[in-house]
mmCIF file of C-alpha atoms in Angstrom:
data_model
loop_
_atom_site.group_PDB
_atom_site.id
_atom_site.type_symbol
_atom_site.label_atom_id
_atom_site.label_comp_id
_atom_site.label_asym_id
_atom_site.label_seq_id
_atom_site.Cartn_x
_atom_site.Cartn_y
_atom_site.Cartn_z
ATOM 1 C CA MET A 1 -28.643 -23.351 5.421
ATOM 2 C CA THR A 2 -29.150 -23.867 9.108
ATOM 3 C CA ALA A 3 -26.459 -26.312 9.982
ATOM 4 C CA SER A 4 -23.060 -24.682 10.360
ATOM 5 C CA THR A 5 -22.088 -21.352 11.858
ATOM 6 C CA THR A 6 -20.531 -20.338 8.574
ATOM 7 C CA ARG A 7 -23.521 -21.015 6.342
ATOM 8 C CA ARG A 8 -25.360 -18.661 4.033
ATOM 9 C CA THR A 9 -29.126 -19.017 5.315
ATOM 10 C CA THR A 10 -32.236 -20.447 7.122
ATOM 11 C CA ALA A 11 -35.911 -19.351 7.472
ATOM 12 C CA LYS A 12 -38.867 -21.371 6.252
ATOM 13 C CA THR A 13 -40.620 -18.963 3.960
ATOM 14 C CA ARG A 14 -40.583 -18.226 0.272
ATOM 15 C CA ILE A 15 -39.979 -14.902 -1.439
ATOM 16 C CA ALA A 16 -41.143 -13.877 -4.860
ATOM 17 C CA ALA A 17 -38.621 -14.676 -7.564
ATOM 18 C CA VAL A 18 -35.940 -12.058 -7.856
ATOM 19 C CA GLY A 19 -37.023 -12.099 -11.452
ATOM 20 C CA ALA A 20 -35.058 -9.868 -13.724
ATOM 21 C CA ILE A 21 -31.587 -10.785 -12.496
ATOM 22 C CA ALA A 22 -30.789 -11.530 -16.100
ATOM 23 C CA VAL A 23 -30.708 -7.825 -16.880
ATOM 24 C CA ALA A 24 -27.077 -7.707 -15.929
ATOM 25 C CA GLY A 25 -26.388 -11.313 -16.784
ATOM 26 C CA THR A 26 -24.506 -10.890 -19.987
ATOM 27 C CA MET A 27 -22.511 -7.852 -18.880
ATOM 28 C CA LEU A 28 -19.713 -9.692 -17.153
ATOM 29 C CA LEU A 29 -17.736 -12.936 -17.349
ATOM 30 C CA THR A 30 -16.912 -14.949 -14.229
ATOM 31 C CA ALA A 31 -13.733 -16.267 -12.744
ATOM 32 C CA CYS A 32 -12.654 -17.270 -9.286
ATOM 33 C CA GLY A 33 -9.623 -16.894 -7.066
ATOM 34 C CA ASP A 34 -8.298 -18.288 -3.823
ATOM 35 C CA GLN A 35 -7.123 -17.090 -0.462
ATOM 36 C CA THR A 36 -3.739 -16.142 -1.830
ATOM 37 C CA ASP A 37 -5.157 -13.448 -4.089
ATOM 38 C CA LYS A 38 -4.061 -9.890 -3.443
ATOM 39 C CA PRO A 39 -6.667 -7.599 -1.883
ATOM 40 C CA SER A 40 -9.015 -5.994 -4.384
ATOM 41 C CA LYS A 41 -10.506 -2.571 -3.858
ATOM 42 C CA ALA A 42 -14.178 -2.031 -4.616
ATOM 43 C CA SER A 43 -14.874 0.280 -7.496
ATOM 44 C CA SER A 44 -15.109 4.017 -6.775
ATOM 45 C CA SER A 45 -12.616 3.991 -3.896
ATOM 46 C CA ALA A 46 -13.445 6.605 -1.278
ATOM 47 C CA LYS A 47 -10.838 8.615 0.608
ATOM 48 C CA ALA A 48 -11.578 10.392 3.864
ATOM 49 C CA SER A 49 -12.638 13.950 3.095
ATOM 50 C CA ASP A 50 -15.270 16.562 3.800
ATOM 51 C CA SER A 51 -17.505 14.760 1.290
ATOM 52 C CA ALA A 52 -17.712 11.718 3.610
ATOM 53 C CA PRO A 53 -20.469 12.793 6.027
ATOM 54 C CA LEU A 54 -20.252 9.763 8.324
ATOM 55 C CA ALA A 55 -16.473 9.449 8.640
ATOM 56 C CA ASP A 56 -16.454 10.513 12.279
ATOM 57 C CA LEU A 57 -18.558 7.471 13.230
ATOM 58 C CA LEU A 58 -15.729 5.054 12.470
ATOM 59 C CA PRO A 59 -13.237 3.736 15.027
ATOM 60 C CA GLN A 60 -10.108 5.895 14.991
ATOM 61 C CA ALA A 61 -7.858 3.005 13.928
ATOM 62 C CA ILE A 62 -9.884 2.480 10.751
ATOM 63 C CA LYS A 63 -10.044 6.214 10.035
ATOM 64 C CA ASP A 64 -6.279 6.331 10.324
ATOM 65 C CA LYS A 65 -5.817 3.445 7.880
ATOM 66 C CA GLY A 66 -8.471 4.689 5.457
ATOM 67 C CA VAL A 67 -9.355 1.082 4.642
ATOM 68 C CA ILE A 68 -11.946 -1.455 5.764
ATOM 69 C CA ARG A 69 -10.765 -5.013 5.049
ATOM 70 C CA VAL A 70 -13.696 -7.097 3.801
ATOM 71 C CA GLY A 71 -13.507 -10.887 3.836
ATOM 72 C CA SER A 72 -15.433 -12.315 0.876
ATOM 73 C CA ASP A 73 -15.739 -15.498 -1.169
ATOM 74 C CA ILE A 74 -15.181 -13.787 -4.512
ATOM 75 C CA ALA A 75 -16.620 -16.566 -6.652
ATOM 76 C CA TYR A 76 -20.354 -16.051 -6.203
ATOM 77 C CA PRO A 77 -21.733 -14.126 -9.180
ATOM 78 C CA PRO A 78 -23.574 -11.808 -9.270
ATOM 79 C CA VAL A 79 -23.025 -11.036 -5.570
ATOM 80 C CA GLU A 80 -19.243 -10.868 -5.809
ATOM 81 C CA PHE A 81 -16.909 -12.222 -8.483
ATOM 82 C CA LYS A 82 -14.120 -11.250 -10.842
ATOM 83 C CA ASP A 83 -14.683 -10.030 -14.377
ATOM 84 C CA ASP A 84 -12.465 -11.039 -17.277
ATOM 85 C CA SER A 85 -9.919 -8.361 -16.333
ATOM 86 C CA GLY A 86 -9.622 -9.686 -12.768
ATOM 87 C CA LYS A 87 -11.516 -6.773 -11.236
ATOM 88 C CA VAL A 88 -13.790 -7.568 -8.285
ATOM 89 C CA VAL A 89 -17.357 -6.730 -9.284
ATOM 90 C CA GLY A 90 -20.913 -7.472 -8.214
ATOM 91 C CA ILE A 91 -23.608 -6.392 -5.805
ATOM 92 C CA ASP A 92 -21.431 -6.438 -2.684
ATOM 93 C CA PRO A 93 -18.434 -4.546 -4.171
ATOM 94 C CA ASP A 94 -20.776 -1.883 -5.560
ATOM 95 C CA LEU A 95 -22.476 -1.504 -2.191
ATOM 96 C CA GLY A 96 -19.073 -1.460 -0.485
ATOM 97 C CA ALA A 97 -17.948 1.401 -2.703
ATOM 98 C CA ALA A 98 -21.114 3.347 -1.877
ATOM 99 C CA LEU A 99 -20.711 2.717 1.858
ATOM 100 C CA GLY A 100 -17.076 3.783 1.607
ATOM 101 C CA LYS A 101 -18.084 7.139 0.155
ATOM 102 C CA GLN A 102 -20.252 7.809 3.176
ATOM 103 C CA LEU A 103 -17.535 6.752 5.618
ATOM 104 C CA GLY A 104 -14.514 8.212 3.848
ATOM 105 C CA VAL A 105 -12.667 4.896 3.506
ATOM 106 C CA THR A 106 -12.009 2.221 0.898
ATOM 107 C CA PHE A 107 -13.760 -1.141 1.224
ATOM 108 C CA GLU A 108 -10.967 -3.559 0.281
ATOM 109 C CA PHE A 109 -12.310 -6.995 -0.677
ATOM 110 C CA GLN A 110 -10.002 -9.875 0.281
ATOM 111 C CA ASN A 111 -10.689 -13.347 -1.087
ATOM 112 C CA GLY A 112 -11.267 -16.328 1.201
ATOM 113 C CA THR A 113 -13.284 -19.523 1.188
ATOM 114 C CA PHE A 114 -16.767 -18.927 2.558
ATOM 115 C CA ASP A 115 -16.531 -21.255 5.532
ATOM 116 C CA THR A 116 -13.454 -19.418 6.892
ATOM 117 C CA LEU A 117 -14.795 -15.868 6.841
ATOM 118 C CA ILE A 118 -16.163 -15.742 10.373
ATOM 119 C CA THR A 119 -12.927 -17.240 11.675
ATOM 120 C CA GLY A 120 -11.135 -14.469 9.779
ATOM 121 C CA LEU A 121 -13.191 -11.885 11.645
ATOM 122 C CA ARG A 122 -12.349 -13.524 14.937
ATOM 123 C CA SER A 123 -8.620 -13.484 14.163
ATOM 124 C CA LYS A 124 -8.873 -9.839 12.991
ATOM 125 C CA ARG A 125 -7.759 -10.733 9.492
ATOM 126 C CA TYR A 126 -10.867 -8.893 8.300
ATOM 127 C CA ASP A 127 -12.827 -5.963 9.686
ATOM 128 C CA LEU A 128 -16.057 -7.106 8.031
ATOM 129 C CA ALA A 129 -17.339 -10.132 6.135
ATOM 130 C CA MET A 130 -19.583 -9.355 3.184
ATOM 131 C CA SER A 131 -20.313 -12.385 1.049
ATOM 132 C CA ALA A 132 -24.016 -13.184 0.637
ATOM 133 C CA MET A 133 -23.837 -14.412 4.238
ATOM 134 C CA THR A 134 -27.191 -15.156 5.787
ATOM 135 C CA ASP A 135 -27.914 -13.586 9.156
ATOM 136 C CA THR A 136 -28.939 -16.422 11.511
ATOM 137 C CA LYS A 137 -29.286 -16.674 15.290
ATOM 138 C CA ASP A 138 -26.720 -19.458 15.313
ATOM 139 C CA ARG A 139 -24.128 -17.255 13.659
ATOM 140 C CA GLN A 140 -24.997 -14.354 15.945
ATOM 141 C CA GLU A 141 -24.439 -16.568 18.976
ATOM 142 C CA GLY A 142 -21.476 -18.598 17.680
ATOM 143 C CA ILE A 143 -23.431 -21.879 17.663
ATOM 144 C CA ASP A 144 -22.710 -24.818 15.356
ATOM 145 C CA SER A 145 -26.205 -25.577 14.054
ATOM 146 C CA GLU A 146 -25.519 -29.281 13.563
ATOM 147 C CA THR A 147 -24.137 -29.966 17.048
ATOM 148 C CA GLN A 148 -25.781 -27.022 18.824
ATOM 149 C CA LYS A 149 -22.460 -26.481 20.575
ATOM 150 C CA LYS A 150 -20.892 -23.080 21.035
ATOM 151 C CA VAL A 151 -17.858 -22.777 18.769
ATOM 152 C CA GLY A 152 -17.132 -19.048 18.956
ATOM 153 C CA GLU A 153 -18.274 -15.719 20.285
ATOM 154 C CA GLY A 154 -20.559 -15.083 17.314
ATOM 155 C CA VAL A 155 -20.911 -11.996 15.156
ATOM 156 C CA ASP A 156 -23.258 -9.078 14.660
ATOM 157 C CA PHE A 157 -24.960 -8.479 11.321
ATOM 158 C CA ILE A 158 -26.109 -5.395 9.440
ATOM 159 C CA ASP A 159 -28.843 -6.788 7.178
ATOM 160 C CA TYR A 160 -28.839 -5.408 3.641
ATOM 161 C CA PHE A 161 -30.662 -7.784 1.251
ATOM 162 C CA THR A 162 -33.105 -10.720 1.230
ATOM 163 C CA ALA A 163 -32.724 -13.933 -0.780
ATOM 164 C CA GLY A 164 -33.947 -17.525 -0.825
ATOM 165 C CA VAL A 165 -32.522 -20.783 -2.212
ATOM 166 C CA SER A 166 -33.184 -22.486 -5.560
ATOM 167 C CA ILE A 167 -32.483 -25.885 -7.131
ATOM 168 C CA TYR A 168 -31.245 -26.026 -10.716
ATOM 169 C CA THR A 169 -30.522 -28.855 -13.156
ATOM 170 C CA LYS A 170 -29.065 -29.257 -16.604
ATOM 171 C CA LYS A 171 -31.361 -27.603 -19.110
ATOM 172 C CA GLY A 172 -33.961 -29.984 -20.509
ATOM 173 C CA ASP A 173 -33.012 -32.716 -18.028
ATOM 174 C CA ASP A 174 -34.727 -32.066 -14.698
ATOM 175 C CA GLN A 175 -35.145 -35.820 -13.972
ATOM 176 C CA GLY A 176 -38.468 -35.110 -12.311
ATOM 177 C CA ILE A 177 -36.900 -32.853 -9.680
ATOM 178 C CA LYS A 178 -39.330 -30.185 -8.491
ATOM 179 C CA THR A 179 -38.831 -30.139 -4.729
ATOM 180 C CA TRP A 180 -36.114 -31.028 -2.237
ATOM 181 C CA SER A 181 -37.734 -34.408 -1.542
ATOM 182 C CA ASP A 182 -37.297 -35.294 -5.220
ATOM 183 C CA LEU A 183 -33.522 -35.272 -4.685
ATOM 184 C CA CYS A 184 -33.588 -38.499 -2.658
ATOM 185 C CA GLY A 185 -31.489 -41.144 -4.396
ATOM 186 C CA LYS A 186 -29.857 -38.521 -6.617
ATOM 187 C CA LYS A 187 -26.495 -36.769 -6.649
ATOM 188 C CA MET A 188 -26.236 -33.070 -5.805
ATOM 189 C CA ALA A 189 -23.372 -30.567 -6.164
ATOM 190 C CA VAL A 190 -23.245 -27.703 -3.649
ATOM 191 C CA GLN A 191 -20.853 -25.213 -2.111
ATOM 192 C CA ARG A 192 -19.587 -26.349 1.280
ATOM 193 C CA GLY A 193 -20.986 -24.580 4.334
ATOM 194 C CA THR A 194 -23.940 -22.968 2.584
ATOM 195 C CA VAL A 195 -27.684 -23.107 3.192
ATOM 196 C CA SER A 196 -27.978 -25.351 0.149
ATOM 197 C CA HIS A 197 -25.486 -27.756 1.716
ATOM 198 C CA ASP A 198 -27.402 -27.786 4.992
ATOM 199 C CA LEU A 199 -30.755 -28.277 3.288
ATOM 200 C CA ALA A 200 -29.373 -31.207 1.291
ATOM 201 C CA LYS A 201 -28.021 -32.874 4.446
ATOM 202 C CA ALA A 202 -31.291 -32.339 6.312
ATOM 203 C CA GLU A 203 -33.392 -33.642 3.426
ATOM 204 C CA SER A 204 -31.147 -36.666 2.975
ATOM 205 C CA GLU A 205 -31.867 -37.754 6.553
ATOM 206 C CA LYS A 206 -35.582 -37.906 5.696
ATOM 207 C CA CYS A 207 -35.245 -39.923 2.473
ATOM 208 C CA GLY A 208 -35.768 -43.374 3.987
ATOM 209 C CA SER A 209 -36.251 -46.158 1.440
ATOM 210 C CA LYS A 210 -35.879 -43.721 -1.466
ATOM 211 C CA GLY A 211 -32.153 -43.547 -0.739
ATOM 212 C CA LYS A 212 -30.050 -40.739 0.650
ATOM 213 C CA ILE A 213 -28.931 -37.753 -1.395
ATOM 214 C CA GLU A 214 -25.343 -38.192 -2.558
ATOM 215 C CA ILE A 215 -23.871 -34.782 -1.763
ATOM 216 C CA GLU A 216 -20.715 -33.528 -3.442
ATOM 217 C CA GLN A 217 -19.366 -30.425 -1.717
ATOM 218 C CA PHE A 218 -17.026 -27.870 -3.242
ATOM 219 C CA ASP A 219 -15.043 -24.865 -2.038
ATOM 220 C CA ASN A 220 -17.072 -22.471 -4.177
ATOM 221 C CA ASP A 221 -20.250 -22.368 -6.187
ATOM 222 C CA LEU A 222 -18.535 -22.147 -9.565
ATOM 223 C CA GLU A 223 -16.871 -25.516 -8.950
ATOM 224 C CA ALA A 224 -20.257 -27.043 -8.120
ATOM 225 C CA GLN A 225 -21.690 -25.603 -11.333
ATOM 226 C CA THR A 226 -18.824 -27.110 -13.319
ATOM 227 C CA ARG A 227 -19.540 -30.541 -11.824
ATOM 228 C CA LEU A 228 -23.211 -30.339 -12.778
ATOM 229 C CA ARG A 229 -22.411 -29.018 -16.256
ATOM 230 C CA ALA A 230 -20.085 -31.974 -16.852
ATOM 231 C CA GLY A 231 -22.796 -34.459 -15.907
ATOM 232 C CA GLY A 232 -21.238 -35.422 -12.569
ATOM 233 C CA ALA A 233 -24.379 -34.523 -10.601
ATOM 234 C CA ASP A 234 -28.140 -34.486 -11.134
ATOM 235 C CA ALA A 235 -28.793 -31.072 -9.576
ATOM 236 C CA GLY A 236 -27.203 -28.086 -7.892
ATOM 237 C CA SER A 237 -28.475 -25.473 -5.479
ATOM 238 C CA SER A 238 -27.538 -21.872 -4.705
ATOM 239 C CA ASP A 239 -29.047 -18.697 -3.373
ATOM 240 C CA PHE A 240 -31.660 -17.581 -5.883
ATOM 241 C CA PRO A 241 -29.748 -14.591 -7.313
ATOM 242 C CA VAL A 242 -26.750 -16.818 -7.950
ATOM 243 C CA ALA A 243 -28.766 -19.662 -9.448
ATOM 244 C CA ALA A 244 -30.670 -17.267 -11.712
ATOM 245 C CA TYR A 245 -27.431 -15.628 -12.868
ATOM 246 C CA ALA A 246 -25.921 -19.039 -13.681
ATOM 247 C CA VAL A 247 -29.036 -20.034 -15.618
ATOM 248 C CA LYS A 248 -28.840 -16.828 -17.658
ATOM 249 C CA THR A 249 -25.121 -16.747 -18.350
ATOM 250 C CA SER A 250 -23.674 -20.273 -18.343
ATOM 251 C CA GLY A 251 -23.317 -21.508 -21.902
ATOM 252 C CA GLY A 252 -25.203 -18.482 -23.135
ATOM 253 C CA GLY A 253 -28.262 -19.645 -21.197
ATOM 254 C CA LYS A 254 -28.131 -23.201 -22.562
ATOM 255 C CA ASP A 255 -26.617 -25.063 -19.602
ATOM 256 C CA PHE A 256 -29.036 -24.860 -16.682
ATOM 257 C CA GLN A 257 -32.638 -24.337 -15.626
ATOM 258 C CA ILE A 258 -34.216 -23.534 -12.264
ATOM 259 C CA VAL A 259 -36.691 -26.143 -11.029
ATOM 260 C CA GLY A 260 -39.376 -25.719 -8.389
ATOM 261 C CA GLU A 261 -39.824 -22.746 -6.117
ATOM 262 C CA GLN A 262 -37.430 -20.624 -4.119
ATOM 263 C CA VAL A 263 -37.321 -21.527 -0.388
ATOM 264 C CA GLU A 264 -35.659 -20.426 2.854
ATOM 265 C CA ALA A 265 -35.912 -16.671 2.358
ATOM 266 C CA ALA A 266 -33.688 -14.815 4.834
ATOM 267 C CA PRO A 267 -31.578 -11.652 5.124
ATOM 268 C CA TYR A 268 -28.020 -11.293 3.932
ATOM 269 C CA GLY A 269 -25.934 -9.530 6.565
ATOM 270 C CA ILE A 270 -22.609 -7.714 6.712
ATOM 271 C CA ALA A 271 -20.834 -9.499 9.575
ATOM 272 C CA VAL A 272 -18.879 -7.649 12.273
ATOM 273 C CA ALA A 273 -17.043 -9.273 15.164
ATOM 274 C CA LYS A 274 -18.720 -9.021 18.554
ATOM 275 C CA GLY A 275 -17.261 -6.266 20.666
ATOM 276 C CA ASN A 276 -16.964 -3.853 17.746
ATOM 277 C CA PRO A 277 -20.205 -1.846 18.039
ATOM 278 C CA GLU A 278 -18.619 1.378 16.808
ATOM 279 C CA LEU A 279 -17.801 -0.145 13.406
ATOM 280 C CA ARG A 280 -21.138 -1.979 13.289
ATOM 281 C CA ASP A 281 -23.138 1.175 13.953
ATOM 282 C CA ALA A 282 -21.084 3.218 11.481
ATOM 283 C CA VAL A 283 -21.759 0.703 8.694
ATOM 284 C CA LYS A 284 -25.456 0.625 9.599
ATOM 285 C CA ALA A 285 -25.630 4.420 9.418
ATOM 286 C CA ALA A 286 -23.895 4.369 6.031
ATOM 287 C CA LEU A 287 -26.302 1.743 4.719
ATOM 288 C CA ASP A 288 -29.293 3.759 5.894
ATOM 289 C CA ALA A 289 -27.785 6.817 4.174
ATOM 290 C CA ILE A 290 -27.423 5.152 0.768
ATOM 291 C CA ILE A 291 -30.916 3.700 1.069
ATOM 292 C CA GLU A 292 -32.251 7.191 1.763
ATOM 293 C CA ASN A 293 -30.291 8.929 -1.015
ATOM 294 C CA GLY A 294 -31.266 6.357 -3.644
ATOM 295 C CA GLU A 295 -27.786 4.975 -4.373
ATOM 296 C CA TYR A 296 -28.700 1.598 -2.867
ATOM 297 C CA ALA A 297 -31.725 1.263 -5.153
ATOM 298 C CA LYS A 298 -29.632 2.084 -8.229
ATOM 299 C CA ILE A 299 -27.111 -0.631 -7.393
ATOM 300 C CA ILE A 300 -29.781 -3.238 -6.715
ATOM 301 C CA ALA A 301 -31.565 -2.342 -9.949
ATOM 302 C CA LYS A 302 -28.298 -2.499 -11.916
ATOM 303 C CA TRP A 303 -27.948 -6.172 -10.981
ATOM 304 C CA GLY A 304 -31.620 -6.946 -11.600
ATOM 305 C CA VAL A 305 -32.435 -8.018 -8.037
ATOM 306 C CA LYS A 306 -34.916 -5.359 -6.927
ATOM 307 C CA ASP A 307 -37.258 -7.842 -5.251
ATOM 308 C CA GLY A 308 -34.552 -8.579 -2.690
ATOM 309 C CA ALA A 309 -34.074 -4.936 -1.678
ATOM 310 C CA VAL A 310 -34.580 -3.760 1.903
ATOM 311 C CA THR A 311 -36.011 -0.424 2.974
ATOM 312 C CA GLU A 312 -33.866 0.023 6.090
ATOM 313 C CA ALA A 313 -30.757 -1.409 7.681
ATOM 314 C CA LYS A 314 -31.349 -3.766 10.613
ATOM 315 C CA ILE A 315 -29.016 -5.175 13.211
ATOM 316 C CA ASN A 316 -29.309 -8.951 13.770
ATOM 317 C CA GLY A 317 -32.677 -9.296 12.083
ATOM 318 C CA GLY A 318 -32.154 -12.958 11.171
ATOM 319 C CA SER A 319 -33.824 -15.853 12.932
#
């Protein structure tokens, strides 16, 4: 997703399939909320104490509050979503809880639509954005990738995972779709403002006589899945971990199938507003700490996405 400054990813390479994401697939049910939802605290809330070795790295205002407000589109399983009890769960909330232990604060996940998260950072509604957001140069610099115009001051990223993008169709009905070019003349359901959305728009411009891709865009990925499931689209696309989770869990594994290969591998980053290096560097130090102590690896393995793991935290590693 290279087009908008609030997308999820862009980088023209392919990573090996994240494979065993299905390990955790049947553990949890999915549901989605909206921006009016009350804040949800990540599991294992951490309070400032002597057991938080990196607490002194945080800005004083955050130490005083004991909370880091995290903007997140909490409808993107298995990265972040709500289980059947309404609890926020997933890769990001688990990592947030682990980071909070290091920093002596609670990571409080607040629901918002994906394409408003960076704006929320700019307005100081959130301290961080953590939502399977791809680290790109355009986002770092506040550039709208479609117009190449500057639309904001940009953000900094702490990179913590790597993922690509996959196409999926109804199971047993791939309609000959194997690559993005096969989508010409077909209808596609995607989440607005994502890499998948940008790829679909870019591919559509190249379709020529085959006919453009009819793109239906939705506020969240679960809505796009529902459209495809109901027969209102020929294909959908999501980040690979999300697509693989949907294939495993939707309809007990009977609704969808992944077609073709994963593309556009790039890092997920925790976004921090420019001009907040103290918070950025504290979160980076906490991420490096949980990578070193093995807690990061346990969380990644729990959700079956080990092939997307990183070995160190990086600042603005996206391209």
